[in-house]
Coordinates of C-alpha atoms and ligand atoms in Angstrom, one line a residue:
X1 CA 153.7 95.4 35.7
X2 CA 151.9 96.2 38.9
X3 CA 149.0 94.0 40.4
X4 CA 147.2 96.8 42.0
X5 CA 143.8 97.4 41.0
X6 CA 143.0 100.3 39.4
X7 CA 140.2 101.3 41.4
X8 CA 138.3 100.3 44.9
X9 CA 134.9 100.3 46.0
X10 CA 134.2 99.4 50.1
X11 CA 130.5 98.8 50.4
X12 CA 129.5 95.9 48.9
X13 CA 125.4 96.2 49.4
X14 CA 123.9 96.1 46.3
X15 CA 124.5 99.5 44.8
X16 CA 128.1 99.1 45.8
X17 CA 128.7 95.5 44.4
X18 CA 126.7 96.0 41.2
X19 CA 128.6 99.2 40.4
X20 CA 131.9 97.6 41.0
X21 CA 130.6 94.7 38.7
X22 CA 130.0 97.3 36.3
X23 CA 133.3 98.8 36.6
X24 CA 134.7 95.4 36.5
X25 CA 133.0 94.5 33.6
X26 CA 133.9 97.5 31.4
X27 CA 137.2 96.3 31.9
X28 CA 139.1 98.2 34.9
X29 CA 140.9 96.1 37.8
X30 CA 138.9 96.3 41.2
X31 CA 139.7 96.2 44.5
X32 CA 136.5 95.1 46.7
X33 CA 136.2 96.1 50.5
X34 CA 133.4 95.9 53.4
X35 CA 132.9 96.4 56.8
X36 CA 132.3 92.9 57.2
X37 CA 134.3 90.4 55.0
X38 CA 131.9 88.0 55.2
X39 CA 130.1 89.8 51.8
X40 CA 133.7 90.7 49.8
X41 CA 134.1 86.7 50.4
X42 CA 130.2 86.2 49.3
X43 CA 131.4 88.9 46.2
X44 CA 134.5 87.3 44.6
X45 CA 132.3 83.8 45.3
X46 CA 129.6 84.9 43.3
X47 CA 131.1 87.6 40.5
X48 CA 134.5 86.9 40.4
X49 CA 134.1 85.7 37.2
X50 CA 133.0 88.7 35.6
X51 CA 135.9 90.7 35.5
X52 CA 139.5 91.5 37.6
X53 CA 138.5 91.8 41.0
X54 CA 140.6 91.9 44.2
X55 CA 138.6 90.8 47.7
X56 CA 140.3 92.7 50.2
X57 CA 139.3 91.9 54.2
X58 CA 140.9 95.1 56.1
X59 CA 141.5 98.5 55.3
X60 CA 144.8 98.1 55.0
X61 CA 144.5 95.3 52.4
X62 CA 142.2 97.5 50.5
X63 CA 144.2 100.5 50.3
X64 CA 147.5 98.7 49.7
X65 CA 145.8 96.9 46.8
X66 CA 145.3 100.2 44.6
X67 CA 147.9 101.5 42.3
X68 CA 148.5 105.4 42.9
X69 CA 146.6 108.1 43.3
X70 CA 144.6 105.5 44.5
X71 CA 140.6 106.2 43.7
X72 CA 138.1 104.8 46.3
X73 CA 134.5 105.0 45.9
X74 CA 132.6 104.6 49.0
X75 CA 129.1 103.1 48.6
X76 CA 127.7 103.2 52.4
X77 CA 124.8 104.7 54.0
X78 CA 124.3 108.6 54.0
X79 CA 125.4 110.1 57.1
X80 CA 127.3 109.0 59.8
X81 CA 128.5 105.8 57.9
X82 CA 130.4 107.5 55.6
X83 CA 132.3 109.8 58.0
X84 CA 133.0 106.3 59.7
X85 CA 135.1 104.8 56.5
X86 CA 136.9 108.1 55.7
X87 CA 137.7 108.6 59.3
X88 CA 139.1 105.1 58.9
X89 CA 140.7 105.5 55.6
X90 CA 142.0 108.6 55.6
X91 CA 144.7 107.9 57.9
X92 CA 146.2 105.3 55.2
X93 CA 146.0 107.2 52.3
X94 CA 148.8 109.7 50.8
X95 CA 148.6 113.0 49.7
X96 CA 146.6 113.1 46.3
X97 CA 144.3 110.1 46.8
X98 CA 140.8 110.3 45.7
X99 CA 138.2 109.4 48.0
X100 CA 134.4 109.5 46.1
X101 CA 131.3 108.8 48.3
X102 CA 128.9 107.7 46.1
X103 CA 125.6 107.4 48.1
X104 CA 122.9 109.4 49.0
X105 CA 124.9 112.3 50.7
X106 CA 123.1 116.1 51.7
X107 CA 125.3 118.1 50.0
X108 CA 126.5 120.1 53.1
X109 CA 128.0 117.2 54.5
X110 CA 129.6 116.4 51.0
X111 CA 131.0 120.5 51.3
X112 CA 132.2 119.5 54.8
X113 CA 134.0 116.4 54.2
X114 CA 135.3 118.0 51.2
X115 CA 136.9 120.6 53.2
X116 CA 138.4 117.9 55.8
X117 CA 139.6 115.6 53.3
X118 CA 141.3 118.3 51.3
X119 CA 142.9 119.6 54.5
X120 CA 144.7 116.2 54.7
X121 CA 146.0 116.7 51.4
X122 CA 143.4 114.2 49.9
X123 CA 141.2 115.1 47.5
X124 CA 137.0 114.5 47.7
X125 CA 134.2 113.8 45.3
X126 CA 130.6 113.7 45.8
X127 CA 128.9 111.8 43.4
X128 CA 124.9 111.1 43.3
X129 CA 124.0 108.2 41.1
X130 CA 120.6 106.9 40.3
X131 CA 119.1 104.0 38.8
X132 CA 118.6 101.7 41.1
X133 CA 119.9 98.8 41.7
X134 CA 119.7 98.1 37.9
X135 CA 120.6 100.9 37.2
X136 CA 124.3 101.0 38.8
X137 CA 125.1 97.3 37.3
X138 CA 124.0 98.2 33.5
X139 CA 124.7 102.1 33.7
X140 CA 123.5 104.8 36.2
X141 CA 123.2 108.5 36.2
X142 CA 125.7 110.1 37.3
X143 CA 126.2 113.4 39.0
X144 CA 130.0 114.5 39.6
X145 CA 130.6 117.0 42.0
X146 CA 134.4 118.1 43.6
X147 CA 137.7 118.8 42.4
X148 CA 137.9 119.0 38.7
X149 CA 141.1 117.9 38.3
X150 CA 140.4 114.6 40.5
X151 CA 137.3 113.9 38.8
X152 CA 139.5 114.6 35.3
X153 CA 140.9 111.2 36.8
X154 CA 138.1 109.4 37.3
X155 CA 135.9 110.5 34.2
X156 CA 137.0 107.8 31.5
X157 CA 135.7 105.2 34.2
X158 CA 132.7 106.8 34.9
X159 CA 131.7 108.0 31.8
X160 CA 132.2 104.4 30.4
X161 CA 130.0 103.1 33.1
X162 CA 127.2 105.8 33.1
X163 CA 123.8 104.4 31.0
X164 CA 124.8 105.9 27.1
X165 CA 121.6 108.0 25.1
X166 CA 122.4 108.4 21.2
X167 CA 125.9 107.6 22.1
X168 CA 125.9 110.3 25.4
X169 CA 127.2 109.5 28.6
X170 CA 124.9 110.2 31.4
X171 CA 127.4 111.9 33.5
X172 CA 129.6 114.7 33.5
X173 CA 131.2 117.5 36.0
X174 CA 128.8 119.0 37.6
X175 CA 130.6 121.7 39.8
X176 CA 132.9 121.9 42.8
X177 CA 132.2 121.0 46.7
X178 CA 128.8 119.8 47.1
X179 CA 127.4 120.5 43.5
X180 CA 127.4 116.9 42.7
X181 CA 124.8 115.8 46.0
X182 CA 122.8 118.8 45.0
X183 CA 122.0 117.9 41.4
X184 CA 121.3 114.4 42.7
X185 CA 118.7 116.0 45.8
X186 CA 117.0 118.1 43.4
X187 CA 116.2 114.6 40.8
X188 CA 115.4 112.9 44.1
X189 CA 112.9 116.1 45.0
X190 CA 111.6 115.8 41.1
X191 CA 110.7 112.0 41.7
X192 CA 109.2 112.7 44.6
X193 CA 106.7 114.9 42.5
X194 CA 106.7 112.6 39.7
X195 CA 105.6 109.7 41.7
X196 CA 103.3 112.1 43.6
X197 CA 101.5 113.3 40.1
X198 CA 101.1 109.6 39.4
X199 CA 99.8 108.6 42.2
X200 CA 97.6 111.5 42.1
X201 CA 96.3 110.3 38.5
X202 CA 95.3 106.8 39.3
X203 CA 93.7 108.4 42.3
X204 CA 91.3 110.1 39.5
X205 CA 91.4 106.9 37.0
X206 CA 90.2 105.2 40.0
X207 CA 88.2 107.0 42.2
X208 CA 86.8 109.6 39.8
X209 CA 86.9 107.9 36.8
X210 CA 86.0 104.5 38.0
X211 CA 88.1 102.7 36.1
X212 CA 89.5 99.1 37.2
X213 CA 92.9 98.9 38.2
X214 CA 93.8 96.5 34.8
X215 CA 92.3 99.3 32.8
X216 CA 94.1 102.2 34.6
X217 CA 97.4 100.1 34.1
X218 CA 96.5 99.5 30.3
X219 CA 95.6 103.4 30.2
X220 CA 99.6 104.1 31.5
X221 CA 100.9 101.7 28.9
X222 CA 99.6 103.9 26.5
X223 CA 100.6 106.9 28.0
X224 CA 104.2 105.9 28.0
X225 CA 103.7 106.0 24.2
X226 CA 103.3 109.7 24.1
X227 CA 104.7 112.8 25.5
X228 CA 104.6 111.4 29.3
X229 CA 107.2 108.9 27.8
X230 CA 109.0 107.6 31.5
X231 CA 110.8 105.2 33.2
X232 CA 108.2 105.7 35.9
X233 CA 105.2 105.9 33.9
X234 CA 106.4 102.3 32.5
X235 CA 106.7 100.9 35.5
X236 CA 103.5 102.7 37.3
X237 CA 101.9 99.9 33.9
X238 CA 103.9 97.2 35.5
X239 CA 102.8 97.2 39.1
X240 CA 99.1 98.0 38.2
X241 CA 99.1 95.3 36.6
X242 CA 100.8 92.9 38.9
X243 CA 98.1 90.7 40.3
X244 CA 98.8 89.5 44.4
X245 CA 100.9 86.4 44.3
X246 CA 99.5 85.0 47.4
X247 CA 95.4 85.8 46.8
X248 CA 93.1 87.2 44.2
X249 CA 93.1 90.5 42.5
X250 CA 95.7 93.5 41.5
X251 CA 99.0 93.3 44.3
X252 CA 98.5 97.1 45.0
X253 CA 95.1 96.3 46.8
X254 CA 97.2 94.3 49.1
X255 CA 100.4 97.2 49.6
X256 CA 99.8 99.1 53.1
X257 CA 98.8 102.8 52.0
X258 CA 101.7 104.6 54.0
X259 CA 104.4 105.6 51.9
X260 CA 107.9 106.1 53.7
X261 CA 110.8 108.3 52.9
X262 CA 114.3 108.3 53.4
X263 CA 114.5 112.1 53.1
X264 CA 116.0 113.8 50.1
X265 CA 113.1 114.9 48.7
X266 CA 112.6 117.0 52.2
X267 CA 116.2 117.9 51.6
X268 CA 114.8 119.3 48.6
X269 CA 112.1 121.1 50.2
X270 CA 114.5 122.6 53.0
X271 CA 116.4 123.7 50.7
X272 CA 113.8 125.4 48.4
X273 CA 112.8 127.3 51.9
X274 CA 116.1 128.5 52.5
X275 CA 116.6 130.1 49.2
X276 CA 113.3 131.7 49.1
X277 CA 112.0 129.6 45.8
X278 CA 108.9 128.7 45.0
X279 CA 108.8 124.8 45.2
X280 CA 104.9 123.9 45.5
X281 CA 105.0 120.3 43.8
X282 CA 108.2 118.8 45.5
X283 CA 106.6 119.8 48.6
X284 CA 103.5 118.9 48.7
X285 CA 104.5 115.5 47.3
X286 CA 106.9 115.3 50.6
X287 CA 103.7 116.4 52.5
X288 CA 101.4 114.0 50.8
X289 CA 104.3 111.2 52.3
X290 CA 103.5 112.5 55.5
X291 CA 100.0 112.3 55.5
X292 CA 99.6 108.9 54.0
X293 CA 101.9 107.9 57.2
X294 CA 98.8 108.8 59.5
X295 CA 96.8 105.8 58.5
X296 CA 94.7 105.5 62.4
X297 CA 94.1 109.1 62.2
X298 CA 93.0 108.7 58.5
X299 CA 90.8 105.8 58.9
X300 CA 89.4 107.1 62.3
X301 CA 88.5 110.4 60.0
X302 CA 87.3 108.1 57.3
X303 CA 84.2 107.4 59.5
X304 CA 83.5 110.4 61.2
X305 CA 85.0 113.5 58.6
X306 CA 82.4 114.8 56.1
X307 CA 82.7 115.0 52.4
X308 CA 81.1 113.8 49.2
X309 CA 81.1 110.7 47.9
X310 CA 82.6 110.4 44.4
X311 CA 80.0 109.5 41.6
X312 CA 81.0 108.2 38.3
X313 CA 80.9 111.1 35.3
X314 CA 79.2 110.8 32.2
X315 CA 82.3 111.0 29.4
X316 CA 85.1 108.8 31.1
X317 CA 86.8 109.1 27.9
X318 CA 87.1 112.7 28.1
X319 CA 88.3 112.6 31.8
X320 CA 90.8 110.3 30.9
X321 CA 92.0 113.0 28.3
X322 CA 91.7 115.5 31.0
X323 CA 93.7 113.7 33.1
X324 CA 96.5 112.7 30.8
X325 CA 96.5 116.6 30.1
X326 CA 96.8 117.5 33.5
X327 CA 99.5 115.4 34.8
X328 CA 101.8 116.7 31.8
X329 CA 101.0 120.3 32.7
X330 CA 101.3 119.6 36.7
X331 CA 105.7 118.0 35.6
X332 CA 106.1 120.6 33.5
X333 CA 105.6 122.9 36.3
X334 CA 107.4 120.4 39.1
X335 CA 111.0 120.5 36.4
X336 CA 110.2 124.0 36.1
X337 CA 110.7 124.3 39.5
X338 CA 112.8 121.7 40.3
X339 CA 115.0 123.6 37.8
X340 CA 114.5 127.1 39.1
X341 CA 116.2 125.6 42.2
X342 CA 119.1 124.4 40.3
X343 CA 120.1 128.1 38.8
X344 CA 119.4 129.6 42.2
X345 CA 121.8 127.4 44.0
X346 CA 124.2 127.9 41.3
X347 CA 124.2 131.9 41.7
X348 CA 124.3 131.6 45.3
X349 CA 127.1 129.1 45.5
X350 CA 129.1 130.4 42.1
X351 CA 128.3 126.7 40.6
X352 CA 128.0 127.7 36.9
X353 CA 125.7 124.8 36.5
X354 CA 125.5 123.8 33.2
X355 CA 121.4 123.2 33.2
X356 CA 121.0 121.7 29.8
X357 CA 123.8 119.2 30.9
X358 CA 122.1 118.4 34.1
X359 CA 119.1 117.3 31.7
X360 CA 121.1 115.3 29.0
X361 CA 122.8 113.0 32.0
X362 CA 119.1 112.5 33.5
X363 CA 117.9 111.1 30.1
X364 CA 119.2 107.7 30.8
X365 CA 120.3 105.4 33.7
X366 CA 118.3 107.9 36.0
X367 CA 114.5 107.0 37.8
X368 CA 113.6 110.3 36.3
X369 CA 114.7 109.2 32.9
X370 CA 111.9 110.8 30.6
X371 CA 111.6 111.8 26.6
X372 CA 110.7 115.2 28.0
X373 CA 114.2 115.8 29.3
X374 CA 115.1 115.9 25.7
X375 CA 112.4 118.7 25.6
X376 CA 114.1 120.7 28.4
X377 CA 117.7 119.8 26.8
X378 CA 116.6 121.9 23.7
X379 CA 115.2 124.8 25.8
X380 CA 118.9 125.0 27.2
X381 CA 120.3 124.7 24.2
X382 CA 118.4 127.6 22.8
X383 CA 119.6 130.5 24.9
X384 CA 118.8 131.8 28.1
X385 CA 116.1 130.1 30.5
X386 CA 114.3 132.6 32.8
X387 CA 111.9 129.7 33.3
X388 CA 111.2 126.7 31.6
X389 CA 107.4 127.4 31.4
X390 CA 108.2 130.1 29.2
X391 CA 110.0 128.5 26.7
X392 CA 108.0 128.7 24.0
X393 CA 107.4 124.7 23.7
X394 CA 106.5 124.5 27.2
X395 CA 104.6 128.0 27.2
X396 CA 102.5 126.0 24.2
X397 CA 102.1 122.8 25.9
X398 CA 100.7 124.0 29.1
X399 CA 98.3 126.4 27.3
X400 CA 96.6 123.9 25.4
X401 CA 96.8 121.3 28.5
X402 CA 95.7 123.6 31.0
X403 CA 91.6 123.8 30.4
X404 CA 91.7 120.1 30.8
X405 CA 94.3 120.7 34.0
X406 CA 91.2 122.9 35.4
X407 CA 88.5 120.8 34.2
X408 CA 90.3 117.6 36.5
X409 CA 91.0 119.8 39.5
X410 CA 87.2 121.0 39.4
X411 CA 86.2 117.8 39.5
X412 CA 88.5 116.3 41.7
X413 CA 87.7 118.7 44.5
X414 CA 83.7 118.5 44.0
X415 CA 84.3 114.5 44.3
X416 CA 85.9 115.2 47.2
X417 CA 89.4 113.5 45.9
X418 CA 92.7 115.3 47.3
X419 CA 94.9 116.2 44.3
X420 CA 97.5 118.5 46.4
X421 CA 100.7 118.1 43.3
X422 CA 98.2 118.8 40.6
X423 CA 96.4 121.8 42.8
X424 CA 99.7 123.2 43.8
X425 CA 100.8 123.2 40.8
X426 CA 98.3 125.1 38.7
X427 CA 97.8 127.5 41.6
X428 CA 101.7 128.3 40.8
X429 CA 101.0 128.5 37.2
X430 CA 98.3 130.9 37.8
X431 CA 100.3 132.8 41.1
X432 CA 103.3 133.0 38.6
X433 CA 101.5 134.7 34.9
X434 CA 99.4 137.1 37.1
X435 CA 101.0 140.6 37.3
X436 CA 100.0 142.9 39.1
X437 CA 99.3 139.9 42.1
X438 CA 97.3 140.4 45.0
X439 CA 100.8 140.7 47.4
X440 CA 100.5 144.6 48.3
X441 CA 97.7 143.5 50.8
X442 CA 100.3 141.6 52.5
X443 CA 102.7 144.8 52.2
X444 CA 99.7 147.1 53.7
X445 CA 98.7 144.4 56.8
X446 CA 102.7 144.4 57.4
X447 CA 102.8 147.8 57.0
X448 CA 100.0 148.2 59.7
X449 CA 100.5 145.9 62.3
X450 CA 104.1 146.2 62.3
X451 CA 105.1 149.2 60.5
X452 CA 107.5 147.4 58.2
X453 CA 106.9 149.3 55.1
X454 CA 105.8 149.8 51.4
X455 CA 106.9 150.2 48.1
X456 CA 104.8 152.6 45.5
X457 CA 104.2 151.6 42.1
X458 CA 104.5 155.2 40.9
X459 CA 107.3 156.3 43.5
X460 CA 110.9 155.9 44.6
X461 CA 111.4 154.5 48.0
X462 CA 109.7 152.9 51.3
X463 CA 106.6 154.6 52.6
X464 CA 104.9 153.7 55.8
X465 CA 101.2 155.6 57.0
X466 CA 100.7 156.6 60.7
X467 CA 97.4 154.3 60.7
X468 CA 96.2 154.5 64.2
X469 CA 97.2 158.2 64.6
X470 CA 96.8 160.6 61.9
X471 CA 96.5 158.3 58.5
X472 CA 99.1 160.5 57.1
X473 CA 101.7 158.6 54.4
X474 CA 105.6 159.2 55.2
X475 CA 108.5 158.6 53.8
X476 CA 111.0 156.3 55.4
X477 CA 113.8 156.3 53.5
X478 CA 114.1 159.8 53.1
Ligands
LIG1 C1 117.8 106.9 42.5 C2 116.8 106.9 43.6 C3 117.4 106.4 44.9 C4 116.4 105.9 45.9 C5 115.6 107.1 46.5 C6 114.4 106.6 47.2 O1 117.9 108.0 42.0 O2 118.3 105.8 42.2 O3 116.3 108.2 43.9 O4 118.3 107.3 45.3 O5 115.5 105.0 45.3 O6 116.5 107.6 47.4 O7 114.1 107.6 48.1 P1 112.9 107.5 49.2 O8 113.2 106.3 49.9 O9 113.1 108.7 50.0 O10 111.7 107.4 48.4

């Protein structure tokens, strides 16, 4: 019988060592590998124990510790880190091997190094996993991307150790090159809005609304008993509530307003403006980042900027309603676009992503683990998707959400509170049910200062008028 390990993992930070515990613990031999040996020693020291492991201190060790085709997952830094270990492994491997980066890679570097690695004979996946830190010990989310046949090697390991809903695994193929990174950019992009739409809410609860922060924390927790049903809706209760271990009052009084980003969800957002598709929400949640990262400017502006000052309304009850009503209409629109993305990418790379799919492996394991994915799983299911907020339970939903989505936006821009996820997205909404749109100006200003041309409703081809000189329409096409 041989004593190599079934499968290795080099990067033992915590996503890497608690998915190797995972694997371990499922029952598969591991080999265990990082840069510095220092933390495999720490490793086998502390988890050991929990299943068949095999600390490895060079490169060599590792790779001549795994039985053949031998299957490495990487779990380093994006970017130049991981072109560091294959660079170094590589070399040591034989033809067939299976090398699967497992971090936060941009998909065109996973289609690159897929490309290298498969000109050395090896073979390449690019797989995104969410879920934390939690999340990779207990069961992730996990999006396969690469050869099918390689991952056809590596599925009963990772479906085993994906998070399981109603006895689903939270993973399956996703498509070849870097189809796996880009599923996993767009979820990062949707919890960018999520958290964004959130955020926005308790802006209202609090600043609107005038509720305390222990009420706007009790007002989640019952949220997260409805349709909003989230993993981050739960925890948004959770740190609300939290109250500062070193002082008095709620923690979040005490957190520095700046949010930082470690830039997927502007991944997203390139990527949406590439392709030409309407991604308001993801955006604006990357550009609310942004501006929360200005805090001199903001509190220079605070004292000198003009603007109302927020007084409390009559019927907080019926804001809070509004509210409620408004965030689910603003993520419907946010997965409807995040989602729009998806099939574009897949017709422009030849993907065949499997949408519903995509949905069922984000119902567990995943930060954007939600009841509502369930929602979109059925939309799927049902036939053709042209977009999901015309599917008739979404169509429904929004329409009797979206007086309340108004109501909030009015009053959030006479209090002079920003609300740019919820704005964007209702201006989408509207921008995306109105036909004819307002657009041929555009057509007719291009058309004038540039001569670049028109289409006719009621005619064939591209028409152009002579403005300055004799106002006459011509024909260009002709
Ligand atoms: C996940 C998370 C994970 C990470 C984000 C945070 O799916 O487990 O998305 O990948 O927490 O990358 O991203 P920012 O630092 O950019 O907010």
């Amino acid at each position: 019988m041989s004593e190599q390990s079934q499968i290795g993992v080099t990067g033992l930070a915590v996503m890497g060592a608690n998915l190797a515990r995972n694997i371990g613990r499922n029952g598969w031999s591991v080999a265990v590998h990082n840069r510095s040996p220092e933390k495999t020693r720490r490793f086998i020291e502390d988890y050991g124990g929990e299943g068949d492991f095999t600390g490895t201190e060079t490169s060599a060790e590792f790779v001549a510790a795994l039985a053949r085709p031998r299957k490495i997952i990487i779990m380093v830094k994006a970017g130049a880190p991981v072109d560091a270990v294959l660079a170094e492994l590589a070399p040591l491997l034989d033809e067939g091997d299976i090398l699967i980066d497992g971090g936060n890679s941009h998909f065109p570097d996973t289609r690159r190094r897929t490309e290298e690695m498969e000109a050395r004979g090896l073979r390449f996946l690019g797989i995104g996993v969410s879920g934390g830190e939690e999340g990779a010990l207990l069961g992730p989310s996990i999006m396969p991307g690469g050869s099918r046949e390689a991952y056809a090697e590596v599925e009963p390991i990772l479906t085993k150790i994906a998070a399981q809903v109603e006895g689903i695994p939270c993973c399956t193929y996703v498509g070849p090159g870097g189809a796996g990174h880009y599923v996993k950019m767009v979820h990062n992009g949707i919890e960018y809005a999520d958290i964004q739409l959130i955020t926005e809410a308790y802006d209202l609860m609090r600043s609107v609304a005038g509720l305390s922060v222990g009420e706007i924390a009790r007002t989640f927790e019952q949220w997260n008993e409805g349709e909003l049903e989230s993993f981050l809706i739960e925890i948004t209760a959770k740190v609300l509530a939290k109250q500062d271990p070193r002082g008095e009052g709620p923690l979040i009084d005490k957190i520095v307003d700046q949010a930082e980003q470690k830039g997927t969800g502007r991944w997203t957002s390139e990527d949406a403006l590439e392709q030409g598709v309407p991604l308001t929400a993801i955006t604006e949640a990357v550009f609310a980042r942004a501006l929360s990262a200005l805090r001199d400017e903001r509190a220079a502006a605070a004292r000198t900027l003009a603007g109302p000052e927020p007084t409390r309304p009559a019927e907080r009850r019926e804001l809070l309603d509004d509210i409620q009503h408004a965030l689910y209409a603003s993520k419907v629109v946010a997965y409807a676009q995040g989602f729009q993305q998806m099939a574009a990418a897949s017709r422009a790379n030849d993907w065949d992503l499997d949408l519903g799919a995509m949905a069922t492996i984000w119902r567990g394991g995943c930060i954007i683990r939600a009841r509502f994915l369930d929602r979109i799983k059925d939309a799927y299911d049902a036939g053709e998707v042209t977009n999901l907020l015309t599917v008739p339970y979404f169509r429904d939903a929004v329409a009797s959400a979206q007086e309340a989505w108004r109501r909030v936006i009015v009053a959030a821009v006479e209090q002079g509170v920003a609300v740019p996820a919820f704005t964007s997205s209702l201006a989408y909404y509207d921008g995306y049910r109105r036909a004819p749109g307002p657009a041929g100006l555009i057509q007719g200003l291009r058309d004038y200062f540039g001569a670049h041309t028109y289409r006719r409703t009621d005619a064939e081809g591209s028409y152009h008028v002579r403005w300055p000189q004799d106002g006459e329409e011509v024909r260009t096409d002709a």
